[in-house]
Amino acid sequence: MRIHIVNPNSSTGMTEQIAKVARRYASAGTTLDVTCGTGAPASIEGYTDEAISVPIMLDQIRAAETRGADAHVIACFDDPGLAAAREIAQGPVIGLCEASTRVAMMLSSRFSIVTTLARSVPIIEDLADAYGAGRRCRRVRAIDMPVLAVEEEPERCAELLAAEIRRARKEDNAEAVVLGCAGMADLCIRLTKETGVLVIDGVTAAVRLSEALVGMRYATSKLGAYAAPRSKAGGFPREVA
Amino acid sequence: MRIHIVNPNSSTGMTEQIAKVARRYASAGTTLDVTCGTGAPASIEGYTDEAISVPIMLDQIRAAETRGADAHVIACFDDPGLAAAREIAQGPVIGLCEASTRVAMMLSSRFSIVTTLARSVPIIEDLADAYGAGRRCRRVRAIDMPVLAVEEEPERCAELLAAEIRRARKEDNAEAVVLGCAGMADLCIRLTKETGVLVIDGVTAAVRLSEALVGMRYATSKLGAYAAPRSKAGGFPREVA
Amino acid sequence: MRIHIVNPNSSTGMTEQIAKVARRYASAGTTLDVTCGTGAPASIEGYTDEAISVPIMLDQIRAAETRGADAHVIACFDDPGLAAAREIAQGPVIGLCEASTRVAMMLSSRFSIVTTLARSVPIIEDLADAYGAGRRCRRVRAIDMPVLAVEEEPERCAELLAAEIRRARKEDNAEAVVLGCAGMADLCIRLTKETGVLVIDGVTAAVRLSEALVGMRYATSKLGAYAAPRSKAGGFPREVA
Amino acid sequence: MRIHIVNPNSSTGMTEQIAKVARRYASAGTTLDVTCGTGAPASIEGYTDEAISVPIMLDQIRAAETRGADAHVIACFDDPGLAAAREIAQGPVIGLCEASTRVAMMLSSRFSIVTTLARSVPIIEDLADAYGAGRRCRRVRAIDMPVLAVEEEPERCAELLAAEIRRARKEDNAEAVVLGCAGMADLCIRLTKETGVLVIDGVTAAVRLSEALVGMRYATSKLGAYAAPRSKAGGFPREVA
Amino acid sequence: MRIHIVNPNSSTGMTEQIAKVARRYASAGTTLDVTCGTGAPASIEGYTDEAISVPIMLDQIRAAETRGADAHVIACFDDPGLAAAREIAQGPVIGLCEASTRVAMMLSSRFSIVTTLARSVPIIEDLADAYGAGRRCRRVRAIDMPVLAVEEEPERCAELLAAEIRRARKEDNAEAVVLGCAGMADLCIRLTKETGVLVIDGVTAAVRLSEALVGMRYATSKLGAYAAPRSKAGGFPREVA
Amino acid sequence: MRIHIVNPNSSTGMTEQIAKVARRYASAGTTLDVTCGTGAPASIEGYTDEAISVPIMLDQIRAAETRGADAHVIACFDDPGLAAAREIAQGPVIGLCEASTRVAMMLSSRFSIVTTLARSVPIIEDLADAYGAGRRCRRVRAIDMPVLAVEEEPERCAELLAAEIRRARKEDNAEAVVLGCAGMADLCIRLTKETGVLVIDGVTAAVRLSEALVGMRYATSKLGAYAAPRSKAGGFPREVA
């Protein structure tokens, strides 16, 4: 089985972290094909960063299809371009937010999410709602740290996360906490140990869920919203000089 | 990895069918431990059948824990006793309706469900809603056939299902259809071929999702709703003569 | 008119309390038939306790039907087995949570609920939502006291409840507060006096609502979800040795 | 116990019908105080009719309070002025739509409503939603007959209703049907017999529910939305020449 | 273009304030026709005040139609009688709460509302929900000041509002705040400057939105809920002695 | 006042149509700055077309800001890139779907939308829901015609639309119908005349609403979700060779 993991931003450091965690959790027989958004924003912190990164990511999806990808993981917690990627891919496509919120809903009755910047809170609230979390997602919290600082100052990030997870436990009665940034994946086990709360990471969740979907031998339905893009002038695939 | 699959009803025929499909889709390294609700109703068609079958099923869950189960699949589309089972089990527990509706939401934008009897329609609508399907579940349909007839008259059942799946495609604009009964699992591939619609089966979905959750090394959170049952007179584990 | 009140747990002390409050509020012409879940858990604190108590309770419902019950009250705030009981009974069936939240919605625009243990909070939130409370139920609060302690330490329980009701008034702007445990029924009038907030008890609400439904001469609809259980091996009525 | 039933429109014929049905279903010890909206529109068919009738109805509520009313029933299916009446009354106030939809939710899992004119359909949909019916109210249907024609042509009305109830059963899978007009109350039993569907009438439901609320010895909470109107120039009570 | 602005209460002071703000924001070519609810309550603080003011307001709407009004603004934040006014008017009708919440949804992703009295909080929550704000309206807050005090003590009102807006920013993460009372309109610009938060006023929003709707050359649909009131004894137009 | 209207696709024919309708409905003093997505897909029919067109559109938004745009209209019914554009623009930004559904909600109680291809139905359903339409949007319908065919075969398109609008009136009880494609703008008045139903066009709605927002002197809040994109490698503004 071949899983393509695309980090839609251009940070090679974060891409390596994602690859490391993905390898740790992938099944023995799974080949991982990890790519990154060359030329895309260095981090995705808001709608514009998402918008600019998506066409580059769709090119990566297409290229990975050519290399025989059975499924794709969009390794960013905002799930940018998820629906578009489903139009382009044959197999399943899953993003970190969808994967981890679905896992949280299968392992707890109420959970919270902790992300980086406050500006991402409404984005993630809307995603969780679109995935059907409703009142089961108690609250989306932010540690007020830019995405790239997560990588640069892992120790400070871990401390801020631990404090926020404890607040989620106490104030939200959260039974589990989802880490709301791909760059936090490596801190997951440590945070569970430190806080006693089930901490869920999107990379881990998405890698295993995508394997599961491939194992079911189901593919993305092409009968409606996710049908292949219609062929047209200026349409997909983009002419890349 | 050891997955316990419990059919909460007492039909050995249906249990064998479930085991057959589960074996077909399980990963190579997975050991399946398939049990059935001895003494439970022969089929589960409504709330009372569910209620009577659940304590027996919880005994099976407990026994399977002793045998080292890493996760449990409740192989009935009404997901009877799912929350109670999560209190008792250490590892993940998943039911067919939750598994298949979550899969349908990852592979299509809109889907319908086809079940056996009309009396089960509101039950399944409420479940799909609890799992966050909202408007994404277009409609729950019934073929008006008792559960055990599915096993006894597979050919007629397949015809009725194919017709209803086509109606779901045409009238509901469903992009995928979920089979709403454990006994229909074996018809899944055939129905996809016949109708051209992505048909999703709960046994397949639940087996692979439970493997995925175990692979993530997450367990059911014990901090709130799914904490182990409190010890008390008359409480769990039941004194079984 | 004959109203069957079943306490699904096996606590005779709590059953007596429930009977006392029920008698105080029942209409003059009403005969009360109060039963209790012999062999069931001593208290209901979570999904497993519910699951084990329900088959015993359904036997009580059936026996009370034989004795001529016009309606049934499930005297537990988790409303365990409510839908199954509606399949079995001819007349109306109502649980404490449904009764008291419907009453709260007719007498206030916003209310809160105070229950015993924190683990019951998500259970009650889901029930209130299923009964259509939506944002009208401001918050479900817990005093962190086991169900049986309510009976054993009524004075401490009353103090904790009064404090939580005042918090509900101040923090939630609740206009009324529902007591979320059958064992709290006897404290209702006193708490209203002490706090100045309308405090609503489920036993009181359910007894009078069940009388009202009988007085309307309506019965539970048998056309769909609440049709009598289908006859089958292992099905209802259970063979009780 | 003294129940005030106010028909907010000025039709004496409809008021008599309402009084007749109310007397048939009220408890033995209940005194009914039936009033009507003298000077109000002859029927209530839309928002403007409601708006004009409400101040007159509030005067009736106030006068009935003086006469010792323990509770009030607003005998119109649009529940006009319900919240305002709750500000003015000490005891409980209930409208036909709220009463009958709450009863329908306690006796069936899914129901439909049949009203007079199509223009009332969105009004009733919004009310049912405000009372928390959600997907449990399958559909609001209209027989396209003005309110006063219900009284003038009862036979034709009964036929149209029977046909629509059968459609609700067949097309909506409704397990119960609520009659969406006070003027239809007298047809309720006959329609249940003719169609085999549980037919629920708002007058019956509201009379018994208001008795039940009084029997619980609860009153409308005065702590928030339903506090008494603040005293002011031009405010309530109105100067009536 | 001729816009009729009706203040449904009888306060001439507040009517002048509303007229002043309306004139400041109306387009050059717009004629404003400002009326007030002579004989209506001096302020609208709850459902009864609303109910009594609406018939008088509907007379004003009708009179303004005769004078050639192209659209109507109901200059009260509770939007009293909005649906009834839409039945009577040919052109568009808009209330302050609908106008300002729609504007807030177009300029921010999350907002809060600050109103006068706590008793109005549930009223406004229900309105915001009816207009589709959902979770985008973070919270409705009150400064606990009667409506007429807003006019009498503008300085104290401004201070209380500024404090509450800052709390909305900090505690609710509100990106914008809507002023929940017509009498606060004149403080809007000042509050934006003082707090750094986008503060939105309903009078400003409603005047410009009503102009916009007229400019689109659309009128209120008369095909369903907003069809003209049916002619009947006691119906609209009211006989005014 | 200067309104920038960007057609995110590259069809010059459709851009001219949009400009024509915009000019017809814009206020006298408004300067229109109409641009189109040079290099973007020729039409937008699905998520991938949207994704590819958005970065080009954001460049147009930025360039128009430099030219002094007071507000921006995204002239495509899928509202592609709306949130990103709000990050980039100072003034208000509005898309056709949001504009027209908000207008429909102010002029009718229930409406339907008619779009081009069936694949766009779930996209538009999700948008209408995000804008708070809920049950007020009865149904999204499709005429099964590609976007560019709307321009090429206006006569056939008008016939298909008229038929679908009549179905929306009859089957959905729609009081108004929104045209779900920028290319249909010019047919709006004619369709209202032919069908007797209020037909609402997004270009008309968006032009006037954007003028209204500018007239209120409000701008997009920069305090949260719509704050300017953070500066970073690969971020906005894009390096355009």
PDB file of N, CA, C and O in Angstrom, chain D residues 37-40 51-63 88 229-241, chain E residues 39-41 48-56 59 238:
ATOM      1  N   GLY D  37     -61.754  36.720  21.772  1.00  0.00           N
ATOM      2  CA  GLY D  37     -61.152  38.015  21.455  1.00  0.00           C
ATOM      3  C   GLY D  37     -62.153  38.994  20.871  1.00  0.00           C
ATOM      4  O   GLY D  37     -62.067  39.278  19.667  1.00  0.00           O
ATOM      5  N   THR D  38     -63.013  39.541  21.700  1.00  0.00           N
ATOM      6  CA  THR D  38     -64.018  40.484  21.194  1.00  0.00           C
ATOM      7  C   THR D  38     -63.317  41.660  20.499  1.00  0.00           C
ATOM      8  O   THR D  38     -62.461  42.314  21.097  1.00  0.00           O
ATOM      9  N   GLY D  39     -63.699  41.891  19.267  1.00  0.00           N
ATOM     10  CA  GLY D  39     -63.084  42.970  18.504  1.00  0.00           C
ATOM     11  C   GLY D  39     -61.850  42.515  17.738  1.00  0.00           C
ATOM     12  O   GLY D  39     -61.329  43.235  16.886  1.00  0.00           O
ATOM     13  N   ALA D  40     -61.373  41.307  18.014  1.00  0.00           N
ATOM     14  CA  ALA D  40     -60.201  40.777  17.308  1.00  0.00           C
ATOM     15  C   ALA D  40     -60.617  40.268  15.922  1.00  0.00           C
ATOM     16  O   ALA D  40     -61.810  40.171  15.620  1.00  0.00           O
ATOM     17  N   ALA D  51     -50.956  39.714  15.280  1.00  0.00           N
ATOM     18  CA  ALA D  51     -50.502  40.942  15.936  1.00  0.00           C
ATOM     19  C   ALA D  51     -51.673  41.761  16.471  1.00  0.00           C
ATOM     20  O   ALA D  51     -51.606  42.325  17.562  1.00  0.00           O
ATOM     21  N   ILE D  52     -52.744  41.821  15.691  1.00  0.00           N
ATOM     22  CA  ILE D  52     -53.898  42.624  16.115  1.00  0.00           C
ATOM     23  C   ILE D  52     -54.642  41.953  17.259  1.00  0.00           C
ATOM     24  O   ILE D  52     -55.199  42.610  18.139  1.00  0.00           O
ATOM     25  N   SER D  53     -54.660  40.650  17.273  1.00  0.00           N
ATOM     26  CA  SER D  53     -55.422  39.948  18.305  1.00  0.00           C
ATOM     27  C   SER D  53     -54.717  39.912  19.655  1.00  0.00           C
ATOM     28  O   SER D  53     -55.372  39.789  20.691  1.00  0.00           O
ATOM     29  N   VAL D  54     -53.387  40.019  19.644  1.00  0.00           N
ATOM     30  CA  VAL D  54     -52.663  39.771  20.893  1.00  0.00           C
ATOM     31  C   VAL D  54     -52.964  40.771  22.016  1.00  0.00           C
ATOM     32  O   VAL D  54     -53.218  40.359  23.154  1.00  0.00           O
ATOM     33  N   PRO D  55     -52.967  42.105  21.757  1.00  0.00           N
ATOM     34  CA  PRO D  55     -53.245  43.009  22.893  1.00  0.00           C
ATOM     35  C   PRO D  55     -54.617  42.741  23.525  1.00  0.00           C
ATOM     36  O   PRO D  55     -54.757  42.796  24.749  1.00  0.00           O
ATOM     37  N   ILE D  56     -55.586  42.419  22.704  1.00  0.00           N
ATOM     38  CA  ILE D  56     -56.919  42.092  23.241  1.00  0.00           C
ATOM     39  C   ILE D  56     -56.830  40.831  24.105  1.00  0.00           C
ATOM     40  O   ILE D  56     -57.381  40.761  25.203  1.00  0.00           O
ATOM     41  N   MET D  57     -56.086  39.862  23.611  1.00  0.00           N
ATOM     42  CA  MET D  57     -55.915  38.616  24.360  1.00  0.00           C
ATOM     43  C   MET D  57     -55.191  38.853  25.692  1.00  0.00           C
ATOM     44  O   MET D  57     -55.536  38.254  26.716  1.00  0.00           O
ATOM     45  N   LEU D  58     -54.208  39.750  25.682  1.00  0.00           N
ATOM     46  CA  LEU D  58     -53.488  40.026  26.933  1.00  0.00           C
ATOM     47  C   LEU D  58     -54.427  40.662  27.958  1.00  0.00           C
ATOM     48  O   LEU D  58     -54.322  40.391  29.161  1.00  0.00           O
ATOM     49  N   ASP D  59     -55.352  41.490  27.478  1.00  0.00           N
ATOM     50  CA  ASP D  59     -56.369  42.034  28.396  1.00  0.00           C
ATOM     51  C   ASP D  59     -57.203  40.903  29.002  1.00  0.00           C
ATOM     52  O   ASP D  59     -57.532  40.928  30.190  1.00  0.00           O
ATOM     53  N   GLN D  60     -57.530  39.919  28.189  1.00  0.00           N
ATOM     54  CA  GLN D  60     -58.308  38.774  28.685  1.00  0.00           C
ATOM     55  C   GLN D  60     -57.499  37.985  29.719  1.00  0.00           C
ATOM     56  O   GLN D  60     -58.037  37.502  30.712  1.00  0.00           O
ATOM     57  N   ILE D  61     -56.218  37.835  29.447  1.00  0.00           N
ATOM     58  CA  ILE D  61     -55.359  37.113  30.399  1.00  0.00           C
ATOM     59  C   ILE D  61     -55.367  37.842  31.744  1.00  0.00           C
ATOM     60  O   ILE D  61     -55.545  37.246  32.808  1.00  0.00           O
ATOM     61  N   ARG D  62     -55.204  39.153  31.676  1.00  0.00           N
ATOM     62  CA  ARG D  62     -55.172  39.942  32.909  1.00  0.00           C
ATOM     63  C   ARG D  62     -56.491  39.836  33.654  1.00  0.00           C
ATOM     64  O   ARG D  62     -56.517  39.649  34.879  1.00  0.00           O
ATOM     65  N   ALA D  63     -57.592  39.960  32.929  1.00  0.00           N
ATOM     66  CA  ALA D  63     -58.906  39.873  33.575  1.00  0.00           C
ATOM     67  C   ALA D  63     -59.087  38.490  34.200  1.00  0.00           C
ATOM     68  O   ALA D  63     -59.601  38.366  35.316  1.00  0.00           O
ATOM     69  N   ILE D  88     -47.289  38.176  31.830  1.00  0.00           N
ATOM     70  CA  ILE D  88     -48.426  38.744  32.566  1.00  0.00           C
ATOM     71  C   ILE D  88     -49.004  37.775  33.592  1.00  0.00           C
ATOM     72  O   ILE D  88     -49.425  38.183  34.675  1.00  0.00           O
ATOM     73  N   PRO D 229     -44.099  42.691  32.994  1.00  0.00           N
ATOM     74  CA  PRO D 229     -43.733  43.873  32.197  1.00  0.00           C
ATOM     75  C   PRO D 229     -43.344  45.023  33.116  1.00  0.00           C
ATOM     76  O   PRO D 229     -43.972  45.218  34.158  1.00  0.00           O
ATOM     77  N   ARG D 230     -42.319  45.750  32.738  1.00  0.00           N
ATOM     78  CA  ARG D 230     -41.924  46.924  33.529  1.00  0.00           C
ATOM     79  C   ARG D 230     -42.993  48.018  33.370  1.00  0.00           C
ATOM     80  O   ARG D 230     -43.514  48.227  32.284  1.00  0.00           O
ATOM     81  N   SER D 231     -43.245  48.702  34.443  1.00  0.00           N
ATOM     82  CA  SER D 231     -44.266  49.755  34.442  1.00  0.00           C
ATOM     83  C   SER D 231     -43.761  50.956  33.636  1.00  0.00           C
ATOM     84  O   SER D 231     -42.628  51.387  33.806  1.00  0.00           O
ATOM     85  N   LYS D 232     -44.612  51.522  32.776  1.00  0.00           N
ATOM     86  CA  LYS D 232     -44.167  52.671  31.967  1.00  0.00           C
ATOM     87  C   LYS D 232     -45.358  53.326  31.274  1.00  0.00           C
ATOM     88  O   LYS D 232     -46.418  52.684  31.121  1.00  0.00           O
ATOM     89  N   ALA D 233     -45.154  54.544  30.835  1.00  0.00           N
ATOM     90  CA  ALA D 233     -46.171  55.249  30.061  1.00  0.00           C
ATOM     91  C   ALA D 233     -46.507  54.430  28.822  1.00  0.00           C
ATOM     92  O   ALA D 233     -45.612  54.012  28.087  1.00  0.00           O
ATOM     93  N   GLY D 234     -47.794  54.215  28.606  1.00  0.00           N
ATOM     94  CA  GLY D 234     -48.224  53.471  27.416  1.00  0.00           C
ATOM     95  C   GLY D 234     -48.079  51.969  27.571  1.00  0.00           C
ATOM     96  O   GLY D 234     -48.443  51.214  26.675  1.00  0.00           O
ATOM     97  N   GLY D 235     -47.549  51.541  28.729  1.00  0.00           N
ATOM     98  CA  GLY D 235     -47.292  50.112  28.921  1.00  0.00           C
ATOM     99  C   GLY D 235     -48.511  49.357  29.418  1.00  0.00           C
ATOM    100  O   GLY D 235     -49.603  49.916  29.542  1.00  0.00           O
ATOM    101  N   PHE D 236     -48.305  48.104  29.701  1.00  0.00           N
ATOM    102  CA  PHE D 236     -49.362  47.231  30.188  1.00  0.00           C
ATOM    103  C   PHE D 236     -49.604  47.507  31.666  1.00  0.00           C
ATOM    104  O   PHE D 236     -48.647  47.725  32.404  1.00  0.00           O
ATOM    105  N   PRO D 237     -50.817  47.477  32.226  1.00  0.00           N
ATOM    106  CA  PRO D 237     -52.065  47.247  31.523  1.00  0.00           C
ATOM    107  C   PRO D 237     -52.491  48.460  30.707  1.00  0.00           C
ATOM    108  O   PRO D 237     -52.279  49.596  31.113  1.00  0.00           O
ATOM    109  N   ARG D 238     -53.083  48.189  29.545  1.00  0.00           N
ATOM    110  CA  ARG D 238     -53.521  49.262  28.650  1.00  0.00           C
ATOM    111  C   ARG D 238     -54.716  50.002  29.250  1.00  0.00           C
ATOM    112  O   ARG D 238     -55.586  49.396  29.864  1.00  0.00           O
ATOM    113  N   GLU D 239     -54.732  51.288  29.003  1.00  0.00           N
ATOM    114  CA  GLU D 239     -55.914  52.075  29.368  1.00  0.00           C
ATOM    115  C   GLU D 239     -57.003  51.716  28.377  1.00  0.00           C
ATOM    116  O   GLU D 239     -56.877  51.989  27.178  1.00  0.00           O
ATOM    117  N   VAL D 240     -58.053  51.071  28.815  1.00  0.00           N
ATOM    118  CA  VAL D 240     -59.129  50.749  27.879  1.00  0.00           C
ATOM    119  C   VAL D 240     -60.302  51.666  28.181  1.00  0.00           C
ATOM    120  O   VAL D 240     -60.824  51.678  29.287  1.00  0.00           O
ATOM    121  N   ALA D 241     -60.648  52.467  27.195  1.00  0.00           N
ATOM    122  CA  ALA D 241     -61.707  53.471  27.382  1.00  0.00           C
ATOM    123  C   ALA D 241     -63.036  52.773  27.703  1.00  0.00           C
ATOM    124  O   ALA D 241     -63.336  51.724  27.158  1.00  0.00           O
TER     125      ALA D 241
ATOM    126  N   GLY E  39     -48.810  56.664  21.601  1.00  0.00           N
ATOM    127  CA  GLY E  39     -49.697  55.844  22.423  1.00  0.00           C
ATOM    128  C   GLY E  39     -49.085  54.501  22.786  1.00  0.00           C
ATOM    129  O   GLY E  39     -49.607  53.778  23.625  1.00  0.00           O
ATOM    130  N   ALA E  40     -47.962  54.159  22.149  1.00  0.00           N
ATOM    131  CA  ALA E  40     -47.280  52.898  22.449  1.00  0.00           C
ATOM    132  C   ALA E  40     -46.474  53.043  23.744  1.00  0.00           C
ATOM    133  O   ALA E  40     -46.310  54.158  24.253  1.00  0.00           O
ATOM    134  N   PRO E  41     -45.967  51.945  24.272  1.00  0.00           N
ATOM    135  CA  PRO E  41     -45.123  52.054  25.466  1.00  0.00           C
ATOM    136  C   PRO E  41     -43.928  52.977  25.207  1.00  0.00           C
ATOM    137  O   PRO E  41     -43.440  53.077  24.073  1.00  0.00           O
ATOM    138  N   THR E  48     -44.343  41.853  26.171  1.00  0.00           N
ATOM    139  CA  THR E  48     -45.615  42.577  26.280  1.00  0.00           C
ATOM    140  C   THR E  48     -45.493  43.964  25.675  1.00  0.00           C
ATOM    141  O   THR E  48     -46.382  44.401  24.931  1.00  0.00           O
ATOM    142  N   ASP E  49     -44.399  44.651  25.980  1.00  0.00           N
ATOM    143  CA  ASP E  49     -44.177  45.957  25.351  1.00  0.00           C
ATOM    144  C   ASP E  49     -44.211  45.823  23.830  1.00  0.00           C
ATOM    145  O   ASP E  49     -44.832  46.633  23.136  1.00  0.00           O
ATOM    146  N   GLU E  50     -43.554  44.798  23.329  1.00  0.00           N
ATOM    147  CA  GLU E  50     -43.591  44.536  21.883  1.00  0.00           C
ATOM    148  C   GLU E  50     -45.022  44.376  21.383  1.00  0.00           C
ATOM    149  O   GLU E  50     -45.437  44.993  20.396  1.00  0.00           O
ATOM    150  N   ALA E  51     -45.762  43.501  22.084  1.00  0.00           N
ATOM    151  CA  ALA E  51     -47.104  43.143  21.621  1.00  0.00           C
ATOM    152  C   ALA E  51     -48.023  44.355  21.545  1.00  0.00           C
ATOM    153  O   ALA E  51     -48.805  44.499  20.596  1.00  0.00           O
ATOM    154  N   ILE E  52     -47.913  45.222  22.549  1.00  0.00           N
ATOM    155  CA  ILE E  52     -48.801  46.386  22.573  1.00  0.00           C
ATOM    156  C   ILE E  52     -48.411  47.401  21.510  1.00  0.00           C
ATOM    157  O   ILE E  52     -49.254  48.085  20.938  1.00  0.00           O
ATOM    158  N   SER E  53     -47.123  47.472  21.217  1.00  0.00           N
ATOM    159  CA  SER E  53     -46.676  48.494  20.256  1.00  0.00           C
ATOM    160  C   SER E  53     -46.941  48.100  18.802  1.00  0.00           C
ATOM    161  O   SER E  53     -47.058  48.966  17.935  1.00  0.00           O
ATOM    162  N   VAL E  54     -47.051  46.808  18.537  1.00  0.00           N
ATOM    163  CA  VAL E  54     -47.085  46.377  17.126  1.00  0.00           C
ATOM    164  C   VAL E  54     -48.315  46.857  16.354  1.00  0.00           C
ATOM    165  O   VAL E  54     -48.169  47.381  15.228  1.00  0.00           O
ATOM    166  N   PRO E  55     -49.547  46.723  16.887  1.00  0.00           N
ATOM    167  CA  PRO E  55     -50.680  47.192  16.066  1.00  0.00           C
ATOM    168  C   PRO E  55     -50.561  48.670  15.700  1.00  0.00           C
ATOM    169  O   PRO E  55     -50.898  49.064  14.577  1.00  0.00           O
ATOM    170  N   ILE E  56     -50.070  49.475  16.643  1.00  0.00           N
ATOM    171  CA  ILE E  56     -49.872  50.899  16.348  1.00  0.00           C
ATOM    172  C   ILE E  56     -48.828  51.059  15.237  1.00  0.00           C
ATOM    173  O   ILE E  56     -48.998  51.834  14.294  1.00  0.00           O
ATOM    174  N   ASP E  59     -50.222  50.332  11.846  1.00  0.00           N
ATOM    175  CA  ASP E  59     -50.958  51.486  11.312  1.00  0.00           C
ATOM    176  C   ASP E  59     -49.983  52.483  10.681  1.00  0.00           C
ATOM    177  O   ASP E  59     -50.274  53.067   9.635  1.00  0.00           O
ATOM    178  N   ARG E 238     -57.173  48.219  10.836  1.00  0.00           N
ATOM    179  CA  ARG E 238     -58.033  48.367  12.002  1.00  0.00           C
ATOM    180  C   ARG E 238     -58.906  49.617  11.879  1.00  0.00           C
ATOM    181  O   ARG E 238     -58.476  50.640  11.355  1.00  0.00           O
TER     182      ARG E 238
END
